[in-house]
PDB file of C-alpha atoms in Angstrom:
ATOM      1  CA  MET A   1     -12.614   8.451 -16.135  1.00 60.00           C
ATOM      2  CA  SER A   2     -11.585   4.886 -15.263  1.00 75.00           C
ATOM      3  CA  GLN A   3     -11.701   3.561 -11.807  1.00 85.00           C
ATOM      4  CA  ILE A   4      -8.031   4.490 -10.970  1.00 91.00           C
ATOM      5  CA  ALA A   5      -8.042   8.114 -11.639  1.00 93.00           C
ATOM      6  CA  THR A   6     -11.059   7.930  -9.183  1.00 96.00           C
ATOM      7  CA  ILE A   7      -8.821   7.273  -6.234  1.00 97.00           C
ATOM      8  CA  ARG A   8      -7.259   9.661  -3.862  1.00 97.00           C
ATOM      9  CA  ASN A   9      -4.592   7.666  -1.074  1.00 97.00           C
ATOM     10  CA  PHE A  10      -3.838  10.108   1.705  1.00 96.00           C
ATOM     11  CA  ALA A  11      -2.229  10.423   5.277  1.00 93.00           C
ATOM     12  CA  ILE A  12      -2.380  12.868   8.136  1.00 92.00           C
ATOM     13  CA  ILE A  13       0.940  13.373   9.637  1.00 89.00           C
ATOM     14  CA  ALA A  14       2.209  15.754  12.537  1.00 88.00           C
ATOM     15  CA  HIS A  15       3.426  16.483  15.543  1.00 85.00           C
ATOM     16  CA  ILE A  16       1.404  14.364  18.274  1.00 81.00           C
ATOM     17  CA  ASP A  17      -1.726  16.459  19.573  1.00 81.00           C
ATOM     18  CA  HIS A  18      -1.843  19.004  17.106  1.00 81.00           C
ATOM     19  CA  GLY A  19      -5.181  17.622  15.534  1.00 86.00           C
ATOM     20  CA  LYS A  20      -4.686  14.764  13.388  1.00 88.00           C
ATOM     21  CA  SER A  21      -7.823  12.679  14.697  1.00 86.00           C
ATOM     22  CA  THR A  22     -10.194  15.368  15.078  1.00 91.00           C
ATOM     23  CA  LEU A  23      -9.716  16.544  11.244  1.00 93.00           C
ATOM     24  CA  ALA A  24     -10.226  12.991  10.344  1.00 91.00           C
ATOM     25  CA  ASP A  25     -13.493  13.630  12.533  1.00 91.00           C
ATOM     26  CA  ARG A  26     -14.620  16.205  10.086  1.00 93.00           C
ATOM     27  CA  LEU A  27     -13.563  14.368   6.882  1.00 94.00           C
ATOM     28  CA  LEU A  28     -15.850  11.633   7.764  1.00 93.00           C
ATOM     29  CA  GLU A  29     -18.651  14.023   8.523  1.00 93.00           C
ATOM     30  CA  LEU A  30     -17.778  16.273   5.641  1.00 95.00           C
ATOM     31  CA  THR A  31     -17.760  13.258   3.497  1.00 95.00           C
ATOM     32  CA  HIS A  32     -20.663  12.137   4.733  1.00 93.00           C
ATOM     33  CA  THR A  33     -19.033   8.513   5.908  1.00 91.00           C
ATOM     34  CA  VAL A  34     -20.616   9.346   9.672  1.00 86.00           C
ATOM     35  CA  GLU A  35     -23.361  11.585  10.918  1.00 79.00           C
ATOM     36  CA  ARG A  36     -22.287  14.912  12.686  1.00 74.00           C
ATOM     37  CA  GLY A  37     -22.895  13.903  16.410  1.00 61.00           C
ATOM     38  CA  ARG A  38     -23.506  10.453  16.256  1.00 55.00           C
ATOM     39  CA  HIS A  39     -20.403   9.015  16.801  1.00 48.00           C
ATOM     40  CA  ASP A  40     -17.491   9.578  19.149  1.00 54.00           C
ATOM     41  CA  GLU A  41     -15.097  12.388  19.060  1.00 57.00           C
ATOM     42  CA  GLN A  42     -11.490  10.946  17.558  1.00 51.00           C
ATOM     43  CA  LEU A  43     -13.698   8.119  16.038  1.00 51.00           C
ATOM     44  CA  LEU A  44     -10.927   6.635  14.558  1.00 50.00           C
ATOM     45  CA  ASP A  45      -8.954   5.924  17.831  1.00 48.00           C
ATOM     46  CA  ARG A  46     -10.729   2.817  18.838  1.00 45.00           C
ATOM     47  CA  ASN A  47      -7.726   1.199  20.132  1.00 45.00           C
ATOM     48  CA  PRO A  48      -8.212   1.402  24.249  1.00 40.00           C
ATOM     49  CA  ILE A  49      -5.300   2.708  25.176  1.00 37.00           C
ATOM     50  CA  SER A  50      -5.413   5.031  22.087  1.00 41.00           C
ATOM     51  CA  ARG A  51      -8.920   6.340  24.011  1.00 40.00           C
ATOM     52  CA  GLU A  52      -7.299   6.291  27.859  1.00 43.00           C
ATOM     53  CA  ARG A  53      -3.963   8.213  26.682  1.00 43.00           C
ATOM     54  CA  GLY A  54      -5.540  10.593  24.503  1.00 44.00           C
ATOM     55  CA  ILE A  55      -3.467  10.162  21.622  1.00 40.00           C
ATOM     56  CA  THR A  56      -3.711   8.053  18.297  1.00 40.00           C
ATOM     57  CA  ILE A  57      -1.143   4.744  19.141  1.00 40.00           C
ATOM     58  CA  LYS A  58      -2.403   2.543  16.118  1.00 54.00           C
ATOM     59  CA  LEU A  59      -2.831   3.514  12.244  1.00 62.00           C
ATOM     60  CA  ALA A  60      -6.505   3.675  11.326  1.00 75.00           C
ATOM     61  CA  PRO A  61      -7.402   3.718   7.800  1.00 89.00           C
ATOM     62  CA  VAL A  62     -10.754   4.513   6.397  1.00 92.00           C
ATOM     63  CA  LYS A  63     -12.540   4.604   2.734  1.00 95.00           C
ATOM     64  CA  MET A  64     -14.406   7.666   2.018  1.00 95.00           C
ATOM     65  CA  THR A  65     -16.593   9.133  -0.754  1.00 96.00           C
ATOM     66  CA  TYR A  66     -16.586  12.629  -2.129  1.00 96.00           C
ATOM     67  CA  LYS A  67     -17.699  14.274  -5.236  1.00 94.00           C
ATOM     68  CA  GLY A  68     -17.353  11.133  -7.001  1.00 95.00           C
ATOM     69  CA  ILE A  69     -14.292  10.864  -5.645  1.00 97.00           C
ATOM     70  CA  VAL A  70     -12.820   7.435  -3.345  1.00 96.00           C
ATOM     71  CA  LEU A  71     -10.909   8.568  -0.706  1.00 96.00           C
ATOM     72  CA  HIS A  72      -8.565   6.346   1.207  1.00 96.00           C
ATOM     73  CA  LEU A  73      -7.704   8.054   4.570  1.00 95.00           C
ATOM     74  CA  ILE A  74      -5.158   6.711   6.787  1.00 90.00           C
ATOM     75  CA  ASP A  75      -4.665   8.556  10.468  1.00 82.00           C
ATOM     76  CA  THR A  76      -1.083   7.970  11.927  1.00 78.00           C
ATOM     77  CA  PRO A  77       0.612   8.015  15.517  1.00 72.00           C
ATOM     78  CA  GLY A  78       2.211  11.153  16.254  1.00 52.00           C
ATOM     79  CA  HIS A  79       4.274  10.055  18.761  1.00 52.00           C
ATOM     80  CA  VAL A  80       8.345   9.561  18.522  1.00 55.00           C
ATOM     81  CA  ASP A  81       7.923   6.408  19.394  1.00 55.00           C
ATOM     82  CA  PHE A  82       5.973   5.227  16.243  1.00 65.00           C
ATOM     83  CA  SER A  83       7.562   6.421  13.279  1.00 72.00           C
ATOM     84  CA  TYR A  84       8.206   3.430  12.243  1.00 79.00           C
ATOM     85  CA  GLU A  85       4.483   2.948  11.620  1.00 78.00           C
ATOM     86  CA  VAL A  86       4.017   6.126   9.936  1.00 83.00           C
ATOM     87  CA  ASP A  87       6.646   4.882   7.586  1.00 87.00           C
ATOM     88  CA  ARG A  88       5.144   2.312   6.587  1.00 87.00           C
ATOM     89  CA  THR A  89       1.832   4.341   5.834  1.00 88.00           C
ATOM     90  CA  LEU A  90       3.542   7.038   3.646  1.00 93.00           C
ATOM     91  CA  ALA A  91       5.000   3.705   1.509  1.00 93.00           C
ATOM     92  CA  CYS A  92       1.052   3.204   0.917  1.00 94.00           C
ATOM     93  CA  VAL A  93      -0.066   6.849   0.041  1.00 96.00           C
ATOM     94  CA  GLU A  94       0.488   9.380  -2.732  1.00 97.00           C
ATOM     95  CA  GLY A  95       0.416  12.679  -0.730  1.00 97.00           C
ATOM     96  CA  VAL A  96       0.365  13.449   3.253  1.00 96.00           C
ATOM     97  CA  VAL A  97      -1.672  16.794   4.916  1.00 96.00           C
ATOM     98  CA  LEU A  98       1.055  18.122   7.261  1.00 95.00           C
ATOM     99  CA  LEU A  99      -0.923  19.366  10.395  1.00 94.00           C
ATOM    100  CA  VAL A 100       1.057  22.319  12.711  1.00 95.00           C
ATOM    101  CA  ASP A 101      -0.602  23.199  15.737  1.00 94.00           C
ATOM    102  CA  ALA A 102      -1.149  27.126  15.228  1.00 95.00           C
ATOM    103  CA  THR A 103      -0.431  27.693  19.317  1.00 94.00           C
ATOM    104  CA  GLN A 104       2.491  25.249  18.687  1.00 93.00           C
ATOM    105  CA  GLY A 105       3.944  25.857  15.303  1.00 93.00           C
ATOM    106  CA  ILE A 106       6.522  23.310  13.675  1.00 92.00           C
ATOM    107  CA  GLN A 107       7.598  20.704  16.201  1.00 89.00           C
ATOM    108  CA  ALA A 108      10.037  17.815  16.138  1.00 85.00           C
ATOM    109  CA  GLN A 109       7.570  14.863  14.614  1.00 83.00           C
ATOM    110  CA  THR A 110       6.220  17.694  11.965  1.00 87.00           C
ATOM    111  CA  ILE A 111       9.942  17.720  10.708  1.00 90.00           C
ATOM    112  CA  ALA A 112      10.852  14.169  11.083  1.00 88.00           C
ATOM    113  CA  ASN A 113       7.434  13.120   9.143  1.00 89.00           C
ATOM    114  CA  ALA A 114       7.660  15.903   6.638  1.00 92.00           C
ATOM    115  CA  TYR A 115      10.993  14.223   5.741  1.00 93.00           C
ATOM    116  CA  LYS A 116       9.745  11.177   5.641  1.00 92.00           C
ATOM    117  CA  ALA A 117       7.293  12.567   2.972  1.00 94.00           C
ATOM    118  CA  ILE A 118       9.770  14.160   0.792  1.00 95.00           C
ATOM    119  CA  GLU A 119      11.699  11.146   0.419  1.00 95.00           C
ATOM    120  CA  LYS A 120       9.232   9.188  -0.673  1.00 95.00           C
ATOM    121  CA  ASN A 121       8.520  12.022  -3.150  1.00 96.00           C
ATOM    122  CA  LEU A 122       5.079  12.457  -1.739  1.00 97.00           C
ATOM    123  CA  VAL A 123       2.883  15.349  -2.353  1.00 97.00           C
ATOM    124  CA  ILE A 124       2.840  17.577   0.948  1.00 97.00           C
ATOM    125  CA  ILE A 125      -0.669  19.901   1.676  1.00 97.00           C
ATOM    126  CA  PRO A 126       0.020  22.096   4.540  1.00 97.00           C
ATOM    127  CA  ALA A 127      -2.096  23.144   7.054  1.00 97.00           C
ATOM    128  CA  ILE A 128      -2.264  25.155   9.918  1.00 97.00           C
ATOM    129  CA  ASN A 129      -4.818  24.069  12.256  1.00 96.00           C
ATOM    130  CA  LYS A 130      -6.434  25.574  15.940  1.00 95.00           C
ATOM    131  CA  ILE A 131      -6.719  29.298  13.997  1.00 96.00           C
ATOM    132  CA  ASP A 132      -9.730  29.932  16.217  1.00 95.00           C
ATOM    133  CA  LEU A 133      -7.978  29.829  19.851  1.00 95.00           C
ATOM    134  CA  PRO A 134      -6.714  33.080  21.045  1.00 96.00           C
ATOM    135  CA  SER A 135      -2.943  32.040  21.519  1.00 96.00           C
ATOM    136  CA  ALA A 136      -3.094  30.840  17.869  1.00 95.00           C
ATOM    137  CA  GLU A 137       0.516  32.569  16.030  1.00 96.00           C
ATOM    138  CA  VAL A 138      -0.801  31.707  12.275  1.00 96.00           C
ATOM    139  CA  ALA A 139       1.488  34.274  10.932  1.00 96.00           C
ATOM    140  CA  LYS A 140       4.325  32.913  12.479  1.00 96.00           C
ATOM    141  CA  CYS A 141       3.466  29.386  11.861  1.00 96.00           C
ATOM    142  CA  LYS A 142       3.054  30.382   8.270  1.00 97.00           C
ATOM    143  CA  GLN A 143       6.590  31.724   8.131  1.00 97.00           C
ATOM    144  CA  GLN A 144       7.840  28.493   9.955  1.00 96.00           C
ATOM    145  CA  LEU A 145       6.266  26.488   6.833  1.00 96.00           C
ATOM    146  CA  VAL A 146       7.357  28.678   4.183  1.00 97.00           C
ATOM    147  CA  ASP A 147      11.059  28.542   5.671  1.00 96.00           C
ATOM    148  CA  PHE A 148      10.609  24.698   5.905  1.00 95.00           C
ATOM    149  CA  LEU A 149       9.024  23.878   2.768  1.00 95.00           C
ATOM    150  CA  GLY A 150       9.939  26.191   0.696  1.00 95.00           C
ATOM    151  CA  ILE A 151       6.748  27.298  -0.299  1.00 95.00           C
ATOM    152  CA  GLN A 152       4.389  30.513  -0.983  1.00 96.00           C
ATOM    153  CA  GLU A 153       2.254  31.789   1.974  1.00 96.00           C
ATOM    154  CA  SER A 154      -0.955  30.801  -0.110  1.00 96.00           C
ATOM    155  CA  GLU A 155      -0.508  27.153  -0.407  1.00 97.00           C
ATOM    156  CA  ILE A 156      -1.013  26.849   3.260  1.00 97.00           C
ATOM    157  CA  HIS A 157      -4.528  26.266   4.429  1.00 98.00           C
ATOM    158  CA  GLU A 158      -5.377  27.571   7.330  1.00 97.00           C
ATOM    159  CA  ILE A 159      -8.587  25.015   9.216  1.00 96.00           C
ATOM    160  CA  SER A 160      -9.922  24.900  12.788  1.00 96.00           C
ATOM    161  CA  ALA A 161     -10.307  20.739  12.628  1.00 94.00           C
ATOM    162  CA  LYS A 162     -12.639  21.468  16.085  1.00 93.00           C
ATOM    163  CA  SER A 163     -15.541  23.694  13.950  1.00 94.00           C
ATOM    164  CA  GLY A 164     -14.539  22.358  10.574  1.00 94.00           C
ATOM    165  CA  GLN A 165     -13.839  25.988   9.228  1.00 96.00           C
ATOM    166  CA  GLY A 166     -11.157  25.579   6.481  1.00 97.00           C
ATOM    167  CA  VAL A 167     -11.972  21.759   6.495  1.00 97.00           C
ATOM    168  CA  PRO A 168     -13.993  22.030   2.758  1.00 97.00           C
ATOM    169  CA  GLU A 169     -11.152  23.496   1.387  1.00 98.00           C
ATOM    170  CA  LEU A 170      -8.569  21.189   2.577  1.00 97.00           C
ATOM    171  CA  LEU A 171     -10.149  18.345   1.361  1.00 97.00           C
ATOM    172  CA  ASP A 172     -10.847  20.184  -2.292  1.00 98.00           C
ATOM    173  CA  THR A 173      -7.106  20.400  -2.333  1.00 98.00           C
ATOM    174  CA  VAL A 174      -6.573  16.900  -1.295  1.00 98.00           C
ATOM    175  CA  VAL A 175      -8.659  16.060  -4.387  1.00 97.00           C
ATOM    176  CA  GLU A 176      -6.927  18.790  -6.534  1.00 97.00           C
ATOM    177  CA  LEU A 177      -3.504  17.981  -5.966  1.00 98.00           C
ATOM    178  CA  VAL A 178      -2.829  14.678  -4.738  1.00 98.00           C
ATOM    179  CA  PRO A 179      -2.347  12.312  -8.171  1.00 97.00           C
ATOM    180  CA  PRO A 180      -4.295   8.856  -8.782  1.00 96.00           C
ATOM    181  CA  PRO A 181      -2.313   5.490  -7.477  1.00 94.00           C
ATOM    182  CA  THR A 182      -0.078   4.715 -10.507  1.00 87.00           C
ATOM    183  CA  ILE A 183      -0.507   0.629 -11.328  1.00 80.00           C
ATOM    184  CA  SER A 184       0.953  -1.902 -13.506  1.00 73.00           C
ATOM    185  CA  ASP A 185      -0.028  -3.458 -16.234  1.00 67.00           C
ATOM    186  CA  ASP A 186       0.481  -6.673 -15.511  1.00 68.00           C
ATOM    187  CA  ALA A 187      -2.873  -7.702 -13.576  1.00 65.00           C
ATOM    188  CA  SER A 188      -1.838 -11.445 -13.721  1.00 70.00           C
ATOM    189  CA  GLN A 189       0.136 -10.606 -10.731  1.00 83.00           C
ATOM    190  CA  GLN A 190      -0.935  -9.674  -7.043  1.00 89.00           C
ATOM    191  CA  GLN A 191       1.245  -7.731  -4.793  1.00 93.00           C
ATOM    192  CA  ALA A 192       0.074  -5.952  -1.599  1.00 94.00           C
ATOM    193  CA  LEU A 193       1.689  -4.288   1.256  1.00 93.00           C
ATOM    194  CA  ILE A 194       1.047  -4.751   4.905  1.00 92.00           C
ATOM    195  CA  PHE A 195       1.146  -1.957   6.896  1.00 89.00           C
ATOM    196  CA  ASP A 196      -0.597  -2.858  10.313  1.00 88.00           C
ATOM    197  CA  SER A 197      -2.613  -5.720  11.556  1.00 88.00           C
ATOM    198  CA  TYR A 198      -4.034  -7.409  14.634  1.00 87.00           C
ATOM    199  CA  TYR A 199      -6.099 -10.003  15.941  1.00 89.00           C
ATOM    200  CA  ASP A 200     -10.015 -10.418  16.117  1.00 87.00           C
ATOM    201  CA  GLN A 201     -10.971 -13.570  18.075  1.00 90.00           C
ATOM    202  CA  HIS A 202     -13.896 -13.888  15.490  1.00 89.00           C
ATOM    203  CA  LYS A 203     -12.272 -13.347  12.413  1.00 89.00           C
ATOM    204  CA  GLY A 204      -8.605 -14.067  12.869  1.00 91.00           C
ATOM    205  CA  VAL A 205      -5.998 -12.095  11.991  1.00 91.00           C
ATOM    206  CA  ILE A 206      -6.989  -8.694  10.093  1.00 92.00           C
ATOM    207  CA  ALA A 207      -4.309  -7.255   7.495  1.00 92.00           C
ATOM    208  CA  PHE A 208      -4.369  -3.387   6.938  1.00 93.00           C
ATOM    209  CA  ALA A 209      -2.946  -3.498   2.926  1.00 94.00           C
ATOM    210  CA  ARG A 210      -2.429  -1.417   0.363  1.00 95.00           C
ATOM    211  CA  ILE A 211      -3.250  -3.207  -2.902  1.00 95.00           C
ATOM    212  CA  PHE A 212       0.000  -2.399  -5.537  1.00 94.00           C
ATOM    213  CA  GLN A 213      -0.494  -5.284  -8.380  1.00 92.00           C
ATOM    214  CA  GLY A 214      -3.806  -7.462  -9.190  1.00 91.00           C
ATOM    215  CA  GLU A 215      -6.906  -8.180  -7.547  1.00 93.00           C
ATOM    216  CA  PHE A 216      -7.230  -9.823  -3.845  1.00 94.00           C
ATOM    217  CA  ARG A 217     -10.592 -11.987  -3.365  1.00 94.00           C
ATOM    218  CA  LYS A 218     -12.290 -13.793  -0.944  1.00 94.00           C
ATOM    219  CA  GLY A 219     -11.042 -17.784  -0.866  1.00 93.00           C
ATOM    220  CA  MET A 220      -7.821 -16.926  -2.647  1.00 93.00           C
ATOM    221  CA  LYS A 221      -4.576 -18.802  -1.603  1.00 93.00           C
ATOM    222  CA  MET A 222      -2.060 -15.966  -0.750  1.00 91.00           C
ATOM    223  CA  GLY A 223       1.238 -16.021   0.458  1.00 90.00           C
ATOM    224  CA  LEU A 224       3.409 -13.444   2.445  1.00 90.00           C
ATOM    225  CA  ALA A 225       6.992 -12.548   1.143  1.00 87.00           C
ATOM    226  CA  TYR A 226       8.667 -12.023   4.491  1.00 84.00           C
ATOM    227  CA  ASN A 227       8.554 -15.691   5.900  1.00 86.00           C
ATOM    228  CA  GLN A 228       7.142 -17.467   2.971  1.00 86.00           C
ATOM    229  CA  THR A 229       3.731 -18.467   4.560  1.00 88.00           C
ATOM    230  CA  THR A 230       0.577 -19.357   2.943  1.00 91.00           C
ATOM    231  CA  PHE A 231      -3.097 -18.430   3.739  1.00 90.00           C
ATOM    232  CA  GLU A 232      -6.499 -18.332   2.603  1.00 93.00           C
ATOM    233  CA  ALA A 233      -8.198 -15.182   2.987  1.00 94.00           C
ATOM    234  CA  THR A 234     -11.275 -15.812   4.691  1.00 94.00           C
ATOM    235  CA  GLU A 235     -12.926 -11.999   4.262  1.00 95.00           C
ATOM    236  CA  VAL A 236     -11.370  -9.238   2.081  1.00 96.00           C
ATOM    237  CA  GLY A 237     -12.865  -5.536   2.380  1.00 96.00           C
ATOM    238  CA  PHE A 238     -12.584  -1.772   3.351  1.00 95.00           C
ATOM    239  CA  PHE A 239     -12.612   0.288   6.390  1.00 91.00           C
ATOM    240  CA  SER A 240     -15.814   2.676   6.633  1.00 87.00           C
ATOM    241  CA  PRO A 241     -14.745   2.982   9.205  1.00 85.00           C
ATOM    242  CA  GLU A 242     -15.932  -0.633  10.705  1.00 87.00           C
ATOM    243  CA  LEU A 243     -14.929  -3.631   8.618  1.00 90.00           C
ATOM    244  CA  ASN A 244     -17.332  -3.658   5.414  1.00 93.00           C
ATOM    245  CA  GLU A 245     -17.070  -7.044   3.504  1.00 95.00           C
ATOM    246  CA  LYS A 246     -16.217  -6.737  -0.085  1.00 95.00           C
ATOM    247  CA  GLU A 247     -16.046  -9.096  -3.021  1.00 94.00           C
ATOM    248  CA  SER A 248     -12.047  -7.969  -3.988  1.00 94.00           C
ATOM    249  CA  LEU A 249      -9.843  -5.470  -3.454  1.00 95.00           C
ATOM    250  CA  LYS A 250      -8.072  -3.933  -6.651  1.00 93.00           C
ATOM    251  CA  ALA A 251      -4.792  -2.285  -7.823  1.00 93.00           C
ATOM    252  CA  GLY A 252      -4.717   1.236  -5.993  1.00 95.00           C
ATOM    253  CA  GLU A 253      -7.141   0.552  -2.869  1.00 96.00           C
ATOM    254  CA  ILE A 254      -6.834   0.323   0.520  1.00 95.00           C
ATOM    255  CA  GLY A 255      -8.732  -2.170   2.556  1.00 95.00           C
ATOM    256  CA  TYR A 256      -8.234  -5.619   5.255  1.00 95.00           C
ATOM    257  CA  ILE A 257      -7.385  -8.830   4.262  1.00 95.00           C
TER     258      ILE A 257
END
């Protein structure tokens, strides 16, 4: 199996407070990226404002390994004000988990984000979360998803992101249904999409990037197509979820420069 065939790039999209970051926690634990009980809740929400408000406001990528498959996950904001960030994320992945809170049903951002995924022809894996709560209306939510997406009930996963119920089966479906990245045969050209960034006082600008073509290495001269700025990459690597420096980033991968 080629390296590219072992990669799955996907995002979690949902309305605000439907459980995206909690699901990301369970996926990190299931893949042994982090140890259960040995990390903060909603680990990918490391931004201080995210923690203060209890909502995801920054995109949070992470690399995981599961059954020989490399999984690049991006946890997205659910608030309506961050629709641009979600749109950028969906340009970097081949599939999404569409999460719906069993106590609230399909909400405005569920629909908006799902349409973004449909427009980009991404694989959509629907999941109903919080099925263990007394107020859960699973049957009603299933019917909403059937009507909205035109799918069979059997395609909808029932999970509890908090307890982990149903999460292994959901991840198996991600591996099975989300296709590996499609890359160009021309390895002589480098092309990547920056979908988020932040400034680190020690490292400088940390750009979150999906590599579409070629290979990006430390010390390479690079340029930004938007404003023709050139720079030298002082470091490249993956999010695991902390910055993990590597020799290079290759086509199909998601990491930082």
